[in-house]
XYZ file of C-alpha atoms in Angstrom:
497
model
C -31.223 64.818 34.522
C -33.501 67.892 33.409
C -32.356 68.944 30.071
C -30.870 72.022 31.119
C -28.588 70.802 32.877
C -27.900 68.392 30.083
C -27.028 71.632 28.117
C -24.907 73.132 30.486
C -22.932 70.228 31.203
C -22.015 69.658 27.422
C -20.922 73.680 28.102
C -18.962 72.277 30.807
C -17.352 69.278 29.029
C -16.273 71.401 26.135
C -14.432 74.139 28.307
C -12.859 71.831 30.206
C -11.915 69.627 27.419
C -10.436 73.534 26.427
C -8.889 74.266 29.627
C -7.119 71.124 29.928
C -5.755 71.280 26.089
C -4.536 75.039 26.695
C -2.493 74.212 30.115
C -0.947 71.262 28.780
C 0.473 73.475 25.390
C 1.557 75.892 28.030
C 3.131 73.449 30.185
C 5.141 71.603 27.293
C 6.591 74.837 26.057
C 7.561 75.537 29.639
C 9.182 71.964 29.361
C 10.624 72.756 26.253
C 12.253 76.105 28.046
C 13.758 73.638 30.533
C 15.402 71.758 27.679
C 16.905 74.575 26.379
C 18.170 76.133 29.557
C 19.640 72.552 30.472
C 21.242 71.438 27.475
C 22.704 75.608 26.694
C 23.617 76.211 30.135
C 24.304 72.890 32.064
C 23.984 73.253 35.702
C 25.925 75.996 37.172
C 25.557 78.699 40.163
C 24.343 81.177 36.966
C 21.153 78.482 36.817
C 21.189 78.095 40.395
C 20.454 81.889 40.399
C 17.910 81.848 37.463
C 16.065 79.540 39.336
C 16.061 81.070 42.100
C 14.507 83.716 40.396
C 12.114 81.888 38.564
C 10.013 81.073 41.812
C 8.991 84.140 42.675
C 7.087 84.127 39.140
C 6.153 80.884 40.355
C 4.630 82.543 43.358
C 3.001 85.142 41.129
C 1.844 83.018 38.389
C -0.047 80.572 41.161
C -1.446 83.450 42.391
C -2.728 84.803 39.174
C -4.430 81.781 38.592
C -6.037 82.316 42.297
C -7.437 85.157 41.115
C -8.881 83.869 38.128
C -11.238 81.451 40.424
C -11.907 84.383 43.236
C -13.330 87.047 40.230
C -14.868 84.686 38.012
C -18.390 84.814 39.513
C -18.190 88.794 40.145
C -17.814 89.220 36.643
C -20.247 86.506 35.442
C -22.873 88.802 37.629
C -21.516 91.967 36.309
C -22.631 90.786 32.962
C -25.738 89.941 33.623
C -26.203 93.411 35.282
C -24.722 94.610 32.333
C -21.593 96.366 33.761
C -18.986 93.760 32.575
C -16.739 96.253 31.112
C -17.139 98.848 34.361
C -16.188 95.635 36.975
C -13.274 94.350 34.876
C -11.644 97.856 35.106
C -11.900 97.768 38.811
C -10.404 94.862 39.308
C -7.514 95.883 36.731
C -7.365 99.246 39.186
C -7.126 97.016 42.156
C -4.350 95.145 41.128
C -2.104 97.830 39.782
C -2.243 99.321 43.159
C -0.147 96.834 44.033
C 1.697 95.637 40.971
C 3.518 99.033 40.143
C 5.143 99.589 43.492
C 6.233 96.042 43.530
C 7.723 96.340 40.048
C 9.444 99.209 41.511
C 10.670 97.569 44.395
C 11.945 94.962 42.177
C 13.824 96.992 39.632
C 15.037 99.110 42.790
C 16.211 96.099 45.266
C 16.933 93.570 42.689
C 20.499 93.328 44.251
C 19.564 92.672 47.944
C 16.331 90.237 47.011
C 18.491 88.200 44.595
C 20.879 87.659 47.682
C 18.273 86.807 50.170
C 16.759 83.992 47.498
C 20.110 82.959 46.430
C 20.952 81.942 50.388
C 24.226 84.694 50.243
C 25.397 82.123 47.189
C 28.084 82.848 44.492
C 28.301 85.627 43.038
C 27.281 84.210 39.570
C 24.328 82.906 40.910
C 23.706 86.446 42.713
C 24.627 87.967 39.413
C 21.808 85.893 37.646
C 18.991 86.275 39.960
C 19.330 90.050 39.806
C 19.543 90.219 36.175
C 16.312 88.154 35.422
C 14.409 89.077 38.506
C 12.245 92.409 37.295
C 11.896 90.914 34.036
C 10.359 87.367 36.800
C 8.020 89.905 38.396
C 6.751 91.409 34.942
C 5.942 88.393 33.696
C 4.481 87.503 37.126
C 2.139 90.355 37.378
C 1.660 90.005 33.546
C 0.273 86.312 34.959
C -2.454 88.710 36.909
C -3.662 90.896 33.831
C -4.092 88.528 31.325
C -5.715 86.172 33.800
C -7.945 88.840 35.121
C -8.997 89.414 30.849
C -9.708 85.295 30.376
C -12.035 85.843 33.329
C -13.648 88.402 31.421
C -13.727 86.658 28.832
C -14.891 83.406 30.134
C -17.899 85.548 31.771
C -18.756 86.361 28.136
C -18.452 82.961 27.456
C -15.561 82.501 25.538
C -12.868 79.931 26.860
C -11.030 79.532 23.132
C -9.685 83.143 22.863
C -8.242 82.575 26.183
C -6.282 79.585 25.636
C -5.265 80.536 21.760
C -3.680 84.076 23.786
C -1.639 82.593 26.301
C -0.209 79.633 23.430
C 0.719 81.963 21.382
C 2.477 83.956 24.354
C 3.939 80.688 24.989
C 5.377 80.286 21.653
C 6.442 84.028 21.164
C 8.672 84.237 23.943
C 10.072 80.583 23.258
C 11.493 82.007 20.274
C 12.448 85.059 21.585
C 14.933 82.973 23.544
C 15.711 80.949 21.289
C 16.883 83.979 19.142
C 18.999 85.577 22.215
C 20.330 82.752 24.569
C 23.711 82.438 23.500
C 24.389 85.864 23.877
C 21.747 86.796 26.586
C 22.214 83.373 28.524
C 19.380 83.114 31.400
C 18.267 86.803 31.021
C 17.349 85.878 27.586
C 14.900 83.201 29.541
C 13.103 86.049 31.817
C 12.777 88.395 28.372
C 11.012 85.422 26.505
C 8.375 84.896 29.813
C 7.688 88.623 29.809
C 6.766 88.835 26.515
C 4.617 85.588 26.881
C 2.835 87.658 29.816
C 2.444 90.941 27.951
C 1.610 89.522 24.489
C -1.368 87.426 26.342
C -2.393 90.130 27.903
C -2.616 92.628 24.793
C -4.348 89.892 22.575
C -7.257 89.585 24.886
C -7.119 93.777 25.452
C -7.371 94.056 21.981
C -10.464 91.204 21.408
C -12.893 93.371 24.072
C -11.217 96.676 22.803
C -12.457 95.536 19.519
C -15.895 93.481 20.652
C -16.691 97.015 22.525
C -16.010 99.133 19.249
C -18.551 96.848 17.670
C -21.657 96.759 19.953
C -20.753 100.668 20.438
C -19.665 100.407 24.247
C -20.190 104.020 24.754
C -16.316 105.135 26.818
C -17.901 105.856 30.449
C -18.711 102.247 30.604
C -15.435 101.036 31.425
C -14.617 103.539 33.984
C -13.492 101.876 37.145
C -15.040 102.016 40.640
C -11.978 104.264 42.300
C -14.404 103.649 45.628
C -14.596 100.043 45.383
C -10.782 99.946 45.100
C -10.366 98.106 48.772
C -13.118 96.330 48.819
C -11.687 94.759 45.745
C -8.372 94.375 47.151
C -9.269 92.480 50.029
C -11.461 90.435 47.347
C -8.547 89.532 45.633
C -6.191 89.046 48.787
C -8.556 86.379 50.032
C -8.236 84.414 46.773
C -4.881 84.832 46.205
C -3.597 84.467 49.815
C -2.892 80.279 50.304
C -2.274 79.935 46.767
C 0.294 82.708 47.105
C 1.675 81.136 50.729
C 2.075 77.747 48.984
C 3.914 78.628 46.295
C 6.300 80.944 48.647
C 7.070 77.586 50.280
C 8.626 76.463 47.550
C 10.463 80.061 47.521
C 11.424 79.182 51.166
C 12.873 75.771 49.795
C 15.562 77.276 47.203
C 18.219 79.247 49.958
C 18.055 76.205 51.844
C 18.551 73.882 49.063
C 21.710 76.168 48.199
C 23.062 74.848 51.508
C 23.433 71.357 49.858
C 25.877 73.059 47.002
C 26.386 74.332 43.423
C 23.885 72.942 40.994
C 21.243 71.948 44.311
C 19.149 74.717 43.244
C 18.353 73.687 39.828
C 18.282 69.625 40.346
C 15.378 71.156 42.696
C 13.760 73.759 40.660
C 13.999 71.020 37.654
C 11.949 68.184 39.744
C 9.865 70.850 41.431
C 8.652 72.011 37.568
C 7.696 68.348 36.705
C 5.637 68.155 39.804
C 3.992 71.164 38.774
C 3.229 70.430 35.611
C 1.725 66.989 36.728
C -1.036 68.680 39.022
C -1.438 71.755 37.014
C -2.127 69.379 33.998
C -3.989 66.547 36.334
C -6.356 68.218 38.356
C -6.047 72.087 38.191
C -8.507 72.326 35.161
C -11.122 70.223 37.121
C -10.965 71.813 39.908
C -11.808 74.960 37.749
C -14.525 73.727 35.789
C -16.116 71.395 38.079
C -16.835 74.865 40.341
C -19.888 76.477 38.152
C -22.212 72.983 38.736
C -21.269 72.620 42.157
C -22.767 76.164 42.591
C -25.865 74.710 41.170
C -25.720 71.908 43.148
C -25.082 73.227 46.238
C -22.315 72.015 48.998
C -22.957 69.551 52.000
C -20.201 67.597 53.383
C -20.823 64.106 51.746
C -20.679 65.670 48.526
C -17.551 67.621 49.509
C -16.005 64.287 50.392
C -17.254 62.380 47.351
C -16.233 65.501 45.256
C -12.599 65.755 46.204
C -12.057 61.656 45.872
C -14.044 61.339 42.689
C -12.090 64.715 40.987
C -8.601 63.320 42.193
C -8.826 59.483 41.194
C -7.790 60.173 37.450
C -4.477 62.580 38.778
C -3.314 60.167 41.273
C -3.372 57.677 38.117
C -1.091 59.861 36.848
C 0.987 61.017 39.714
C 1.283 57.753 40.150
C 2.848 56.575 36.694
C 4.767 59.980 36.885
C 6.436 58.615 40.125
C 6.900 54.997 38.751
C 8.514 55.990 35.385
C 11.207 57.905 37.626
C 11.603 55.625 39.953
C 12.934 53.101 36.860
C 14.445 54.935 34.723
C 14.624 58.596 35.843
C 18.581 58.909 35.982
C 17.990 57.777 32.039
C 15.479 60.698 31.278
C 17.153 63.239 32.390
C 20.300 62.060 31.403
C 18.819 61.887 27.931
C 16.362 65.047 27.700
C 18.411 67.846 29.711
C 22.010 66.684 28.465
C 25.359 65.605 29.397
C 25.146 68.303 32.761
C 22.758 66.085 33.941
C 23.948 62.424 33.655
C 25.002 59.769 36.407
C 24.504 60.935 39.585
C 23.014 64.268 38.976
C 20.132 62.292 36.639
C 19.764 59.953 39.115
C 19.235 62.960 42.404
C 16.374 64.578 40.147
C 14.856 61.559 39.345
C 14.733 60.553 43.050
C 13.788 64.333 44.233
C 10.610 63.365 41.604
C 9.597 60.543 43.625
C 9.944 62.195 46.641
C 7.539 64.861 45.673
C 4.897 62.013 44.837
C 3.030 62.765 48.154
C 3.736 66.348 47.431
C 1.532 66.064 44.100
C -1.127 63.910 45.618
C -1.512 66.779 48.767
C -1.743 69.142 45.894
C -3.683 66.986 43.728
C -6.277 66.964 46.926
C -5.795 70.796 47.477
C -6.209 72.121 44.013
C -9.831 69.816 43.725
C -10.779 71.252 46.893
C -10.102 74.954 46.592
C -12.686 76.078 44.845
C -15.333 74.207 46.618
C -14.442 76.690 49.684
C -15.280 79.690 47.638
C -18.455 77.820 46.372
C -19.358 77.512 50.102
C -18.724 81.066 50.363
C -15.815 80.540 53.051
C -13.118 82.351 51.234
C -12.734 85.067 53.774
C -10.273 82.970 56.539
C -7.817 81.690 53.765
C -5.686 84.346 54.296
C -5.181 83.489 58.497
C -4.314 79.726 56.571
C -1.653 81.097 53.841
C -0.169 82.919 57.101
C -0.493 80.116 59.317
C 1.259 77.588 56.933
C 4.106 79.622 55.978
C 5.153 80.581 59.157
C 5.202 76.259 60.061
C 6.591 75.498 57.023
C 9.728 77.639 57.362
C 11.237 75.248 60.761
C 9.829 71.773 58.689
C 12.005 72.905 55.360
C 14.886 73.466 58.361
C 14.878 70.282 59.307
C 13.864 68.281 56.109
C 16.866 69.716 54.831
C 18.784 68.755 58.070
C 17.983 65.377 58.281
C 17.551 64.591 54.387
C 18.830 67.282 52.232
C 16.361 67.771 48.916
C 14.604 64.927 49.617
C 13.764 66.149 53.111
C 12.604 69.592 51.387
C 10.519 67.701 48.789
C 9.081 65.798 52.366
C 8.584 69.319 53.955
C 6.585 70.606 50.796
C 4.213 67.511 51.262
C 3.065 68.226 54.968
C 2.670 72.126 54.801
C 0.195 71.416 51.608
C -1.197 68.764 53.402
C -1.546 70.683 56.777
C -3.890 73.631 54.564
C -5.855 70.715 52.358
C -7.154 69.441 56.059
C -7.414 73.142 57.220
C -9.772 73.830 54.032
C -11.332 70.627 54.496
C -12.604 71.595 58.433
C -14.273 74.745 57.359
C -16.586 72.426 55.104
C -17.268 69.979 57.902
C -15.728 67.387 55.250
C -12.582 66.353 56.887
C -12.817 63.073 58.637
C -15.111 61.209 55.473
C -13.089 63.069 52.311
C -9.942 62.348 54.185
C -10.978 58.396 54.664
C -12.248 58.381 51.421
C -8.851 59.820 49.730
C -6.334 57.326 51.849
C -8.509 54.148 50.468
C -8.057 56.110 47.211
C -4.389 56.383 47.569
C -3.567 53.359 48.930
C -4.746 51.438 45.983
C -3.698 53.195 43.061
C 0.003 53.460 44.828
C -0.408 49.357 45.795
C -0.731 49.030 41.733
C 2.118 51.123 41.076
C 4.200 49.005 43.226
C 3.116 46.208 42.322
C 3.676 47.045 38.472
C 6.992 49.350 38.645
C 8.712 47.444 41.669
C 9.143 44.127 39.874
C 10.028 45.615 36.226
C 12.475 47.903 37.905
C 14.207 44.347 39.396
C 14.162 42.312 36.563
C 14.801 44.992 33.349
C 16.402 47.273 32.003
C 15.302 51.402 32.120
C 13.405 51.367 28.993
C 12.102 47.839 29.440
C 10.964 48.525 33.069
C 8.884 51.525 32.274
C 6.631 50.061 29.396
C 6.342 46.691 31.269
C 5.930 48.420 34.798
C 2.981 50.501 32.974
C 1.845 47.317 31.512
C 1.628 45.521 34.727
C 0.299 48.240 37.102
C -2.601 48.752 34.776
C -3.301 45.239 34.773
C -3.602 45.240 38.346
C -5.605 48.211 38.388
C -8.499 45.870 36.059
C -8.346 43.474 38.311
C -8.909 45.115 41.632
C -11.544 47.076 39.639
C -11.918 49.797 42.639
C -15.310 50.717 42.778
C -14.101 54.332 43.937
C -12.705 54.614 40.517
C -15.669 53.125 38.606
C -17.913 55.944 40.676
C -15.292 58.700 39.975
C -15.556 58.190 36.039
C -19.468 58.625 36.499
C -19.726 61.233 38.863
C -17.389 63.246 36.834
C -19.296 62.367 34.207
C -22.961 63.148 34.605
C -21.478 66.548 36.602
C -19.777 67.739 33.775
């Protein structure tokens, strides 16, 4: 390998190493937010609304991070043409074109929205939503800014400021409801994820505020491109459209899984989260960093197909153990982690409602690998016709996964609408039928393993016993299969990064 692209793969390493590390502090306070809200609250229609609430930041946050992939290489060129500060104002002009009249909305319709996403529920839950839904959408569109600022930043080369903002968001607003939830209850929750957003946001402000003071940034350079405004908006639609469409299938999910009853909503929202936090922790940073060489590179389909396989071996491993662990001993987890509200039976539905969603992680494992290969390949522009495509399907599939299987039928319905836009994404790189072969011999073995591992131990011991010896065993099988897909995975990634 020429030495220069020795050099910029140690770059690469090291920011993803960075990446990774920041989303998984970010996703264990999140978990620690769960804990809270579980073990102060229980599981009531009042969470049931909160939750409810909570995914349309879901929506937005997902989105946010879109963006962060769509503007990344406009602003790396804007640097180098030495209008960084000029392009990252347009962009922040674009998207408050949109964000202020949805904040109004919000604050104006909170009522009426919360009822829609509530399903018509109780009137606590209705009561909830309402209360913590403008502070959802602030944080939400907070999710945009200070995302929109790390991409500035990471075009400047700096991927520590970044991560050090948003933990110490993260930890500000835990404490902040930590401070106010026994008065405040679940609106204390939605104040805490505000400030997370805005306190992100102002650190990184302040770094280029301050970086500009010092190199002398004279004040016309950051005026924004008023005449560029549409052309930016369209930019930023096209990135944030299926990202955006895929989370607002979950949002789709919760008024249907209110049919099922009281405390449905949350036992979904609760095993939705840990699915979440699996892929955003698994394969969401690789996806990211693994982008820049592929540019280099350069896209054909049997790299697209070795790509996606190599980049989501080390996430099934985990989606895989995820699943295993809950199958065992999941009742026990969340018995033992959320509280008494969520003991026998109720324990024992999220831990299933996990498992369920294992081919919902591995479709999203696929997808979020595969994502930014399509804007690599410069085929961003129809993702919006997919978003619409797959929202509009996945609307009669949640119908009748609910129908026919309650939750688990929803957590079924999220799997095939993400799987239905990973092959859509996959035809417009002329990669489907050999990535698609080459991730079912992928999946089939590292689920065999788990099976063979977790299946037995689940039999013959008890929860705790069955997890470590299921682990144990399914690794064991794992070494002796030896897959060589795995074997190339670990040096593809590798020599890429």
């Amino acid at each position: 390998m020429p030495k220069d692209a020795n050099r910029t793969g140690l770059g690469s390493l090291v920011t993803g190493a960075v990446t990774a590390v920041g989303i998984a502090v970010q996703t264990g306070l999140a978990a620690v937010v769960g804990v809270v809200i579980a073990r102060k609250l229980g599981r009531t229609a009042e969470t049931d609304g909160f939750f409810a609430a909570y995914g349309v930041f879901i929506v937005l946050a997902l989105a946010a991070t879109a963006v962060r992939v769509t503007v990344l290489p406009s602003l790396a060129r804007a640097r180098e043409a030495g209008r960084l500060s000029s392009e990252t104002a347009s962009y922040a002009l674009a998207v408050g074109i949109v964000a202020v009249p949805l904040l109004l909305l919000t604050v104006v319709a909170a009522r009426p929205i919360a009822e829609l996403l509530t399903g018509f529920g109780p009137d606590a839950a209705v009561d909830a939503a309402a209360a913590a839904l403008p502070w959802m959408v602030v944080a939400g569109l907070g999710q945009f800014t200070a995302g929109l600022l790390a991409s500035t930043l990471a075009a400047l080369d700096d991927y520590v400021l970044p991560a050090l903002a948003f933990i110490v968001g993260s930890v500000t607003g835990l404490l902040l409801l930590l401070a106010r939830i026994d008065e405040s209850r679940t609106e204390a929750v939605a104040w805490g994820m505000a400030l997370n957003a805005v306190l992100a946001t102002a650190l990184m402000a302040l770094w280029l505020w301050r970086r500009a003071r010092r190199e002398r940034m004279p004040a016309g350079a950051a005026r924004a491109d008023v005449r560029g405004s549409g052309r930016r908006l369209v930019e930023l639609g096209s990135g944030a459209a299926l990202p955006f469409a895929l989370q607002a299938i979950y949002l789709v999910c919760l008024p249907i899984a209110a049919r099922e009853g009281v405390g449905s909503v949350t036992s979904f929202g609760y095993a939705y989260l840990i699915a979440a936090a699996v892929v955003g922790i698994s394969a969401s940073s690789v996806g990211l960093v693994t982008a820049v060489p592929l540019t280099r590179l350069g896209l054909e389909p049997r790299r697209v197909a070795w790509h996606v396989e190599a980049s989501s071996w080390p996430a099934l491993l985990v989606v895989a153990a995820t699943a295993g662990i809950f199958a065992v001993a999941g009742g026990e987890i969340a018995a033992h982690v959320l509280g008494s509200a969520y003991g026998d039976d109720v324990g024992a539905q999220i831990a299933r409602l996990v498992v369920a969603m294992a081919p919902y992680m591995v479709a999203s494992v696929a997808l979020s690998v595969t994502f930014p290969l399509v804007f690599v390949a410069g085929r961003g522009a129809k993702l919006p016709l997919v978003g619409a495509a797959v929202l509009a399907i996945h609307v009669p599939f949640a119908f009748a996964g609910q129908a026919l299987a309650g939750l688990d039928g929803l957590a079924v319905a999220l799997a095939v609408s993400t799987a239905v836009a990973f092959g859509w994404m996959l035809t417009f790189l002329h990669a489907a039928r050999s990535t698609i072969r080459r991730l079912a011999l992928a999946i089939a073995i590292v689920a065999g393993c788990a099976i063979a591992g977790f299946v037995p131990a689940g039999a013959l011991l008890g929860p705790a016993g069955a997890v470590v010896v299921g682990l144990v065993l399914s690794t064991a099988v794992l070494a002796l299969v030896r897959p060589v897909g795995l074997r190339s995975a670990w040096h593809y990634l590798r020599e890429l990064a």
